[in-house]
């Protein structure tokens, strides 16, 4: 009987997982979450597979708090069952309350065993927000308050990953009056390195990339000021949105099901928070299916990866545009689609000639008098050509 844990390659071989499937997973990892792993982005999937394959399977202990289990679902509900199977062969998911058959005392024993066998080495994944008010009144695990369980397990972990918006900063349970005092993990486990992977749900490949980087290199990826890995959260969705050309051209869906919506135009006017939401959803879709992400299926981004946006800001309220420099010819966002107002028409007439074409573009930025008065006092309803949102 071997004393040492097998490497990922050895385990995959024992489990009968084909090399081809493993290399396919590495390819997805490289695309979905440009694997750091001390390899350049030019590294081939084969090279990534070589590095990852030599690592020991990282032990993962997964705890649930105030959650809906959607973050677990996103990891397991891949479009092809073999992908979920593969993920569970690459990491060693030693404790997961939803997936394991044990319950009651057996479950507690399983948690103790998972911690003892990997003391100080396992990655703790937390799903759900932590209730901090009235110790134990809102949530208990095996008779102990949730807060106590998190602290006990957290201090024995090597690193902690807050999976999803609830674990990152409170999410749904923290919205509104926040009766349970729901908060994120990093405000409690201040002594431990905590990686936040907000999202409702988050992309599972981001989790896999973080855990594998830790397993192969013994370190966590570079984080931003909100403890999110830069490889996945360094840009706003708007930067890489496939509808961005429509935004720049002033083509907006105005109502669900209208012509603009059917044509796949920009969803900003329907409340899309893509311009203020840091996430990689626009380039890394879900379930290994192209276009499976909110904007891809015609739904505005709700900003679920941003603290204070999702679950706090009304869905139809338009986001404030910051740092976006629209082209000189950007039409006003509230200009009726396909119409040129009377002032614009007059302008075109006045300067018709050699500069007629340029004037036409500029004229499209001008609203009619009726439009100006209609937008006054409407904080979410007009954007100036310089990209700043007007209103009170
Ligand atoms: Fe895409 Fe939303 Fe930006 Fe429009 S506002 S381009 S739909 S991210």
GROMACS .gro file of N, CA, C and O in nm, residues 204-293:
model
  360
  204UNK      N    1  -1.688   2.792  -1.298
  204UNK     CA    2  -1.613   2.688  -1.226
  204UNK      C    3  -1.468   2.677  -1.269
  204UNK      O    4  -1.384   2.632  -1.193
  205UNK      N    5  -1.437   2.717  -1.392
  205UNK     CA    6  -1.298   2.706  -1.437
  205UNK      C    7  -1.208   2.803  -1.362
  205UNK      O    8  -1.088   2.782  -1.351
  206UNK      N    9  -1.265   2.911  -1.311
  206UNK     CA   10  -1.185   3.003  -1.230
  206UNK      C   11  -1.143   2.934  -1.101
  206UNK      O   12  -1.030   2.950  -1.054
  207UNK      N   13  -1.235   2.858  -1.044
  207UNK     CA   14  -1.201   2.783  -0.922
  207UNK      C   15  -1.093   2.681  -0.952
  207UNK      O   16  -0.993   2.669  -0.879
  208UNK      N   17  -1.112   2.608  -1.060
  208UNK     CA   18  -1.016   2.505  -1.095
  208UNK      C   19  -0.877   2.565  -1.118
  208UNK      O   20  -0.776   2.510  -1.074
  209UNK      N   21  -0.873   2.679  -1.185
  209UNK     CA   22  -0.743   2.744  -1.212
  209UNK      C   23  -0.676   2.787  -1.082
  209UNK      O   24  -0.554   2.770  -1.066
  210UNK      N   25  -0.754   2.842  -0.987
  210UNK     CA   26  -0.696   2.886  -0.860
  210UNK      C   27  -0.641   2.766  -0.782
  210UNK      O   28  -0.528   2.767  -0.733
  211UNK      N   29  -0.722   2.660  -0.774
  211UNK     CA   30  -0.681   2.542  -0.696
  211UNK      C   31  -0.560   2.474  -0.761
  211UNK      O   32  -0.466   2.433  -0.691
  212UNK      N   33  -0.559   2.467  -0.893
  212UNK     CA   34  -0.446   2.401  -0.961
  212UNK      C   35  -0.319   2.485  -0.954
  212UNK      O   36  -0.209   2.433  -0.946
  213UNK      N   37  -0.335   2.616  -0.957
  213UNK     CA   38  -0.214   2.700  -0.941
  213UNK      C   39  -0.155   2.677  -0.802
  213UNK      O   40  -0.033   2.668  -0.786
  214UNK      N   41  -0.243   2.669  -0.704
  214UNK     CA   42  -0.194   2.644  -0.568
  214UNK      C   43  -0.126   2.506  -0.561
  214UNK      O   44  -0.020   2.490  -0.501
  215UNK      N   45  -0.189   2.405  -0.626
  215UNK     CA   46  -0.135   2.269  -0.619
  215UNK      C   47  -0.001   2.257  -0.690
  215UNK      O   48   0.089   2.186  -0.645
  216UNK      N   49   0.015   2.327  -0.802
  216UNK     CA   50   0.137   2.311  -0.880
  216UNK      C   51   0.248   2.405  -0.834
  216UNK      O   52   0.365   2.368  -0.833
  217UNK      N   53   0.212   2.528  -0.799
  217UNK     CA   54   0.315   2.627  -0.768
  217UNK      C   55   0.321   2.662  -0.619
  217UNK      O   56   0.411   2.736  -0.577
  218UNK      N   57   0.224   2.615  -0.541
  218UNK     CA   58   0.223   2.645  -0.399
  218UNK      C   59   0.193   2.791  -0.369
  218UNK      O   60   0.235   2.845  -0.266
  219UNK      N   61   0.125   2.857  -0.458
  219UNK     CA   62   0.092   2.997  -0.436
  219UNK      C   63  -0.043   3.027  -0.502
  219UNK      O   64  -0.095   2.948  -0.582
  220UNK      N   65  -0.096   3.142  -0.466
  220UNK     CA   66  -0.225   3.183  -0.524
  220UNK      C   67  -0.200   3.283  -0.636
  220UNK      O   68  -0.095   3.349  -0.638
  221UNK      N   69  -0.294   3.297  -0.726
  221UNK     CA   70  -0.273   3.393  -0.836
  221UNK      C   71  -0.276   3.537  -0.786
  221UNK      O   72  -0.321   3.565  -0.674
  222UNK      N   73  -0.229   3.628  -0.870
  222UNK     CA   74  -0.232   3.770  -0.835
  222UNK      C   75  -0.377   3.815  -0.820
  222UNK      O   76  -0.464   3.778  -0.899
  223UNK      N   77  -0.401   3.895  -0.714
  223UNK     CA   78  -0.537   3.937  -0.683
  223UNK      C   79  -0.553   4.088  -0.699
  223UNK      O   80  -0.454   4.163  -0.687
  224UNK      N   81  -0.676   4.133  -0.722
  224UNK     CA   82  -0.701   4.277  -0.726
  224UNK      C   83  -0.734   4.326  -0.585
  224UNK      O   84  -0.724   4.250  -0.488
  225UNK      N   85  -0.775   4.450  -0.572
  225UNK     CA   86  -0.797   4.507  -0.438
  225UNK      C   87  -0.918   4.446  -0.368
  225UNK      O   88  -0.935   4.461  -0.247
  226UNK      N   89  -1.001   4.372  -0.442
  226UNK     CA   90  -1.115   4.303  -0.379
  226UNK      C   91  -1.090   4.153  -0.368
  226UNK      O   92  -1.183   4.074  -0.360
  227UNK      N   93  -0.963   4.115  -0.372
  227UNK     CA   94  -0.921   3.975  -0.360
  227UNK      C   95  -0.972   3.885  -0.471
  227UNK      O   96  -0.989   3.764  -0.451
  228UNK      N   97  -0.999   3.943  -0.587
  228UNK     CA   98  -1.041   3.862  -0.701
  228UNK      C   99  -0.919   3.835  -0.789
  228UNK      O  100  -0.836   3.924  -0.809
  229UNK      N  101  -0.907   3.712  -0.845
  229UNK     CA  102  -0.791   3.687  -0.931
  229UNK      C  103  -0.794   3.777  -1.054
  229UNK      O  104  -0.896   3.786  -1.123
  230UNK      N  105  -0.681   3.840  -1.079
  230UNK     CA  106  -0.677   3.934  -1.191
  230UNK      C  107  -0.700   3.864  -1.325
  230UNK      O  108  -0.752   3.924  -1.418
  231UNK      N  109  -0.661   3.736  -1.333
  231UNK     CA  110  -0.676   3.670  -1.463
  231UNK      C  111  -0.822   3.663  -1.507
  231UNK      O  112  -0.850   3.649  -1.626
  232UNK      N  113  -0.914   3.674  -1.412
  232UNK     CA  114  -1.056   3.663  -1.450
  232UNK      C  115  -1.135   3.790  -1.426
  232UNK      O  116  -1.245   3.805  -1.480
  233UNK      N  117  -1.084   3.883  -1.345
  233UNK     CA  118  -1.165   3.999  -1.306
  233UNK      C  119  -1.096   4.132  -1.335
  233UNK      O  120  -1.128   4.232  -1.272
  234UNK      N  121  -0.998   4.132  -1.425
  234UNK     CA  122  -0.925   4.257  -1.445
  234UNK      C  123  -0.992   4.352  -1.543
  234UNK      O  124  -0.947   4.465  -1.559
  235UNK      N  125  -1.096   4.308  -1.610
  235UNK     CA  126  -1.163   4.396  -1.706
  235UNK      C  127  -1.314   4.391  -1.687
  235UNK      O  128  -1.366   4.293  -1.634
  236UNK      N  129  -1.379   4.496  -1.735
  236UNK     CA  130  -1.525   4.494  -1.728
  236UNK      C  131  -1.580   4.419  -1.849
  236UNK      O  132  -1.516   4.412  -1.955
  237UNK      N  133  -1.697   4.362  -1.831
  237UNK     CA  134  -1.761   4.283  -1.936
  237UNK      C  135  -1.777   4.364  -2.065
  237UNK      O  136  -1.758   4.314  -2.175
  238UNK      N  137  -1.809   4.490  -2.047
  238UNK     CA  138  -1.830   4.580  -2.161
  238UNK      C  139  -1.708   4.584  -2.254
  238UNK      O  140  -1.723   4.603  -2.375
  239UNK      N  141  -1.588   4.565  -2.198
  239UNK     CA  142  -1.465   4.573  -2.280
  239UNK      C  143  -1.461   4.466  -2.388
  239UNK      O  144  -1.398   4.486  -2.492
  240UNK      N  145  -1.522   4.352  -2.357
  240UNK     CA  146  -1.514   4.241  -2.454
  240UNK      C  147  -1.651   4.190  -2.494
  240UNK      O  148  -1.664   4.075  -2.536
  241UNK      N  149  -1.752   4.272  -2.477
  241UNK     CA  150  -1.887   4.225  -2.508
  241UNK      C  151  -1.908   4.215  -2.659
  241UNK      O  152  -1.873   4.308  -2.733
  242UNK      N  153  -1.966   4.106  -2.706
  242UNK     CA  154  -1.991   4.095  -2.849
  242UNK      C  155  -2.093   4.199  -2.900
  242UNK      O  156  -2.102   4.220  -3.020
  243UNK      N  157  -2.167   4.264  -2.808
  243UNK     CA  158  -2.263   4.367  -2.850
  243UNK      C  159  -2.201   4.507  -2.845
  243UNK      O  160  -2.273   4.606  -2.865
  244UNK      N  161  -2.074   4.517  -2.814
  244UNK     CA  162  -2.010   4.647  -2.795
  244UNK      C  163  -2.020   4.735  -2.921
  244UNK      O  164  -2.036   4.857  -2.912
  245UNK      N  165  -2.009   4.673  -3.037
  245UNK     CA  166  -2.018   4.753  -3.161
  245UNK      C  167  -2.154   4.823  -3.169
  245UNK      O  168  -2.164   4.936  -3.217
  246UNK      N  169  -2.257   4.759  -3.119
  246UNK     CA  170  -2.390   4.821  -3.121
  246UNK      C  171  -2.396   4.937  -3.022
  246UNK      O  172  -2.458   5.039  -3.048
  247UNK      N  173  -2.331   4.920  -2.906
  247UNK     CA  174  -2.324   5.031  -2.809
  247UNK      C  175  -2.256   5.151  -2.875
  247UNK      O  176  -2.305   5.263  -2.870
  248UNK      N  177  -2.140   5.126  -2.936
  248UNK     CA  178  -2.064   5.234  -2.997
  248UNK      C  179  -2.141   5.301  -3.111
  248UNK      O  180  -2.124   5.420  -3.137
  249UNK      N  181  -2.224   5.223  -3.177
  249UNK     CA  182  -2.299   5.278  -3.290
  249UNK      C  183  -2.434   5.335  -3.246
  249UNK      O  184  -2.510   5.386  -3.329
  250UNK      N  185  -2.465   5.324  -3.117
  250UNK     CA  186  -2.591   5.378  -3.067
  250UNK      C  187  -2.712   5.294  -3.100
  250UNK      O  188  -2.824   5.344  -3.106
  251UNK      N  189  -2.693   5.164  -3.116
  251UNK     CA  190  -2.807   5.076  -3.145
  251UNK      C  191  -2.844   5.001  -3.018
  251UNK      O  192  -2.767   4.916  -2.971
  252UNK      N  193  -2.960   5.035  -2.962
  252UNK     CA  194  -2.999   4.979  -2.832
  252UNK      C  195  -3.135   4.911  -2.836
  252UNK      O  196  -3.227   4.963  -2.900
  253UNK      N  197  -3.145   4.798  -2.768
  253UNK     CA  198  -3.277   4.739  -2.744
  253UNK      C  199  -3.346   4.829  -2.643
  253UNK      O  200  -3.284   4.874  -2.546
  254UNK      N  201  -3.472   4.860  -2.665
  254UNK     CA  202  -3.546   4.948  -2.574
  254UNK      C  203  -3.642   4.871  -2.485
  254UNK      O  204  -3.676   4.912  -2.376
  255UNK      N  205  -3.691   4.762  -2.539
  255UNK     CA  206  -3.783   4.677  -2.463
  255UNK      C  207  -3.749   4.532  -2.496
  255UNK      O  208  -3.703   4.504  -2.606
  256UNK      N  209  -3.778   4.446  -2.402
  256UNK     CA  210  -3.759   4.304  -2.431
  256UNK      C  211  -3.851   4.264  -2.546
  256UNK      O  212  -3.971   4.294  -2.543
  257UNK      N  213  -3.793   4.201  -2.646
  257UNK     CA  214  -3.874   4.153  -2.758
  257UNK      C  215  -3.891   4.254  -2.870
  257UNK      O  216  -3.953   4.222  -2.972
  258UNK      N  217  -3.840   4.377  -2.853
  258UNK     CA  218  -3.855   4.473  -2.962
  258UNK      C  219  -3.755   4.439  -3.074
  258UNK      O  220  -3.678   4.344  -3.064
  259UNK      N  221  -3.760   4.519  -3.179
  259UNK     CA  222  -3.677   4.488  -3.295
  259UNK      C  223  -3.527   4.488  -3.258
  259UNK      O  224  -3.453   4.400  -3.299
  260UNK      N  225  -3.487   4.588  -3.176
  260UNK     CA  226  -3.346   4.595  -3.135
  260UNK      C  227  -3.304   4.472  -3.056
  260UNK      O  228  -3.193   4.420  -3.072
  261UNK      N  229  -3.393   4.425  -2.971
  261UNK     CA  230  -3.363   4.306  -2.891
  261UNK      C  231  -3.351   4.184  -2.981
  261UNK      O  232  -3.259   4.102  -2.966
  262UNK      N  233  -3.442   4.175  -3.076
  262UNK     CA  234  -3.438   4.060  -3.167
  262UNK      C  235  -3.315   4.064  -3.257
  262UNK      O  236  -3.263   3.960  -3.297
  263UNK      N  237  -3.267   4.187  -3.284
  263UNK     CA  238  -3.149   4.200  -3.370
  263UNK      C  239  -3.018   4.180  -3.294
  263UNK      O  240  -2.911   4.185  -3.352
  264UNK      N  241  -3.028   4.163  -3.163
  264UNK     CA  242  -2.906   4.140  -3.084
  264UNK      C  243  -2.831   4.268  -3.054
  264UNK      O  244  -2.709   4.266  -3.037
  265UNK      N  245  -2.902   4.381  -3.043
  265UNK     CA  246  -2.836   4.507  -3.015
  265UNK      C  247  -2.800   4.520  -2.867
  265UNK      O  248  -2.839   4.437  -2.785
  266UNK      N  249  -2.732   4.628  -2.835
  266UNK     CA  250  -2.682   4.649  -2.698
  266UNK      C  251  -2.798   4.657  -2.598
  266UNK      O  252  -2.903   4.714  -2.625
  267UNK      N  253  -2.774   4.601  -2.478
  267UNK     CA  254  -2.878   4.592  -2.375
  267UNK      C  255  -2.864   4.700  -2.268
  267UNK      O  256  -2.928   4.691  -2.162
  268UNK      N  257  -2.781   4.800  -2.294
  268UNK     CA  258  -2.757   4.903  -2.192
  268UNK      C  259  -2.886   4.968  -2.145
  268UNK      O  260  -2.909   4.988  -2.026
  269UNK      N  261  -2.974   5.001  -2.239
  269UNK     CA  262  -3.098   5.069  -2.202
  269UNK      C  263  -3.194   4.979  -2.123
  269UNK      O  264  -3.290   5.025  -2.063
  270UNK      N  265  -3.168   4.850  -2.126
  270UNK     CA  266  -3.251   4.758  -2.047
  270UNK      C  267  -3.188   4.734  -1.909
  270UNK      O  268  -3.232   4.648  -1.834
  271UNK      N  269  -3.084   4.810  -1.880
  271UNK     CA  270  -3.025   4.802  -1.746
  271UNK      C  271  -2.897   4.722  -1.739
  271UNK      O  272  -2.854   4.684  -1.628
  272UNK      N  273  -2.835   4.695  -1.852
  272UNK     CA  274  -2.713   4.613  -1.850
  272UNK      C  275  -2.604   4.681  -1.765
  272UNK      O  276  -2.572   4.797  -1.784
  273UNK      N  277  -2.547   4.603  -1.672
  273UNK     CA  278  -2.441   4.656  -1.584
  273UNK      C  279  -2.303   4.619  -1.634
  273UNK      O  280  -2.204   4.633  -1.562
  274UNK      N  281  -2.294   4.569  -1.758
  274UNK     CA  282  -2.165   4.529  -1.815
  274UNK      C  283  -2.058   4.637  -1.807
  274UNK      O  284  -1.942   4.606  -1.781
  275UNK      N  285  -2.092   4.766  -1.825
  275UNK     CA  286  -1.988   4.868  -1.820
  275UNK      C  287  -1.922   4.886  -1.682
  275UNK      O  288  -1.816   4.947  -1.672
  276UNK      N  289  -1.986   4.837  -1.575
  276UNK     CA  290  -1.925   4.855  -1.442
  276UNK      C  291  -1.896   4.723  -1.373
  276UNK      O  292  -1.866   4.719  -1.254
  277UNK      N  293  -1.904   4.614  -1.447
  277UNK     CA  294  -1.891   4.482  -1.385
  277UNK      C  295  -1.763   4.412  -1.428
  277UNK      O  296  -1.747   4.379  -1.546
  278UNK      N  297  -1.675   4.389  -1.331
  278UNK     CA  298  -1.551   4.319  -1.362
  278UNK      C  299  -1.576   4.168  -1.359
  278UNK      O  300  -1.607   4.111  -1.254
  279UNK      N  301  -1.561   4.107  -1.472
  279UNK     CA  302  -1.578   3.961  -1.484
  279UNK      C  303  -1.538   3.921  -1.624
  279UNK      O  304  -1.523   4.007  -1.712
  280UNK      N  305  -1.523   3.791  -1.643
  280UNK     CA  306  -1.478   3.744  -1.774
  280UNK      C  307  -1.589   3.670  -1.849
  280UNK      O  308  -1.561   3.596  -1.943
  281UNK      N  309  -1.713   3.690  -1.806
  281UNK     CA  310  -1.824   3.614  -1.866
  281UNK      C  311  -1.833   3.633  -2.017
  281UNK      O  312  -1.877   3.544  -2.089
  282UNK      N  313  -1.793   3.754  -2.066
  282UNK     CA  314  -1.809   3.778  -2.209
  282UNK      C  315  -1.712   3.695  -2.294
  282UNK      O  316  -1.735   3.677  -2.413
  283UNK      N  317  -1.607   3.645  -2.231
  283UNK     CA  318  -1.513   3.562  -2.309
  283UNK      C  319  -1.510   3.418  -2.260
  283UNK      O  320  -1.461   3.331  -2.331
  284UNK      N  321  -1.559   3.393  -2.139
  284UNK     CA  322  -1.557   3.256  -2.085
  284UNK      C  323  -1.699   3.217  -2.052
  284UNK      O  324  -1.751   3.254  -1.947
  285UNK      N  325  -1.759   3.143  -2.138
  285UNK     CA  326  -1.900   3.111  -2.119
  285UNK      C  327  -1.918   2.990  -2.028
  285UNK      O  328  -1.820   2.933  -1.980
  286UNK      N  329  -2.043   2.952  -2.008
  286UNK     CA  330  -2.071   2.846  -1.911
  286UNK      C  331  -2.108   2.714  -1.981
  286UNK      O  332  -2.151   2.713  -2.095
  287UNK      N  333  -2.091   2.607  -1.907
  287UNK     CA  334  -2.133   2.473  -1.951
  287UNK      C  335  -2.069   2.429  -2.083
  287UNK      O  336  -2.127   2.349  -2.156
  288UNK      N  337  -1.954   2.486  -2.113
  288UNK     CA  338  -1.881   2.450  -2.236
  288UNK      C  339  -1.966   2.470  -2.362
  288UNK      O  340  -1.948   2.404  -2.463
  289UNK      N  341  -2.062   2.560  -2.354
  289UNK     CA  342  -2.148   2.585  -2.470
  289UNK      C  343  -2.133   2.732  -2.510
  289UNK      O  344  -2.152   2.820  -2.426
  290UNK      N  345  -2.097   2.758  -2.635
  290UNK     CA  346  -2.082   2.898  -2.679
  290UNK      C  347  -2.209   2.979  -2.655
  290UNK      O  348  -2.319   2.927  -2.675
  291UNK      N  349  -2.192   3.101  -2.610
  291UNK     CA  350  -2.301   3.196  -2.588
  291UNK      C  351  -2.388   3.165  -2.467
  291UNK      O  352  -2.491   3.230  -2.447
  292UNK      N  353  -2.352   3.067  -2.387
  292UNK     CA  354  -2.427   3.043  -2.265
  292UNK      C  355  -2.373   3.134  -2.155
  292UNK      O  356  -2.279   3.101  -2.084
  293UNK      N  357  -2.426   3.252  -2.153
  293UNK     CA  358  -2.401   3.352  -2.048
  293UNK      C  359  -2.511   3.456  -2.063
  293UNK      O  360  -2.578   3.460  -2.168
   0.00000   0.00000   0.00000
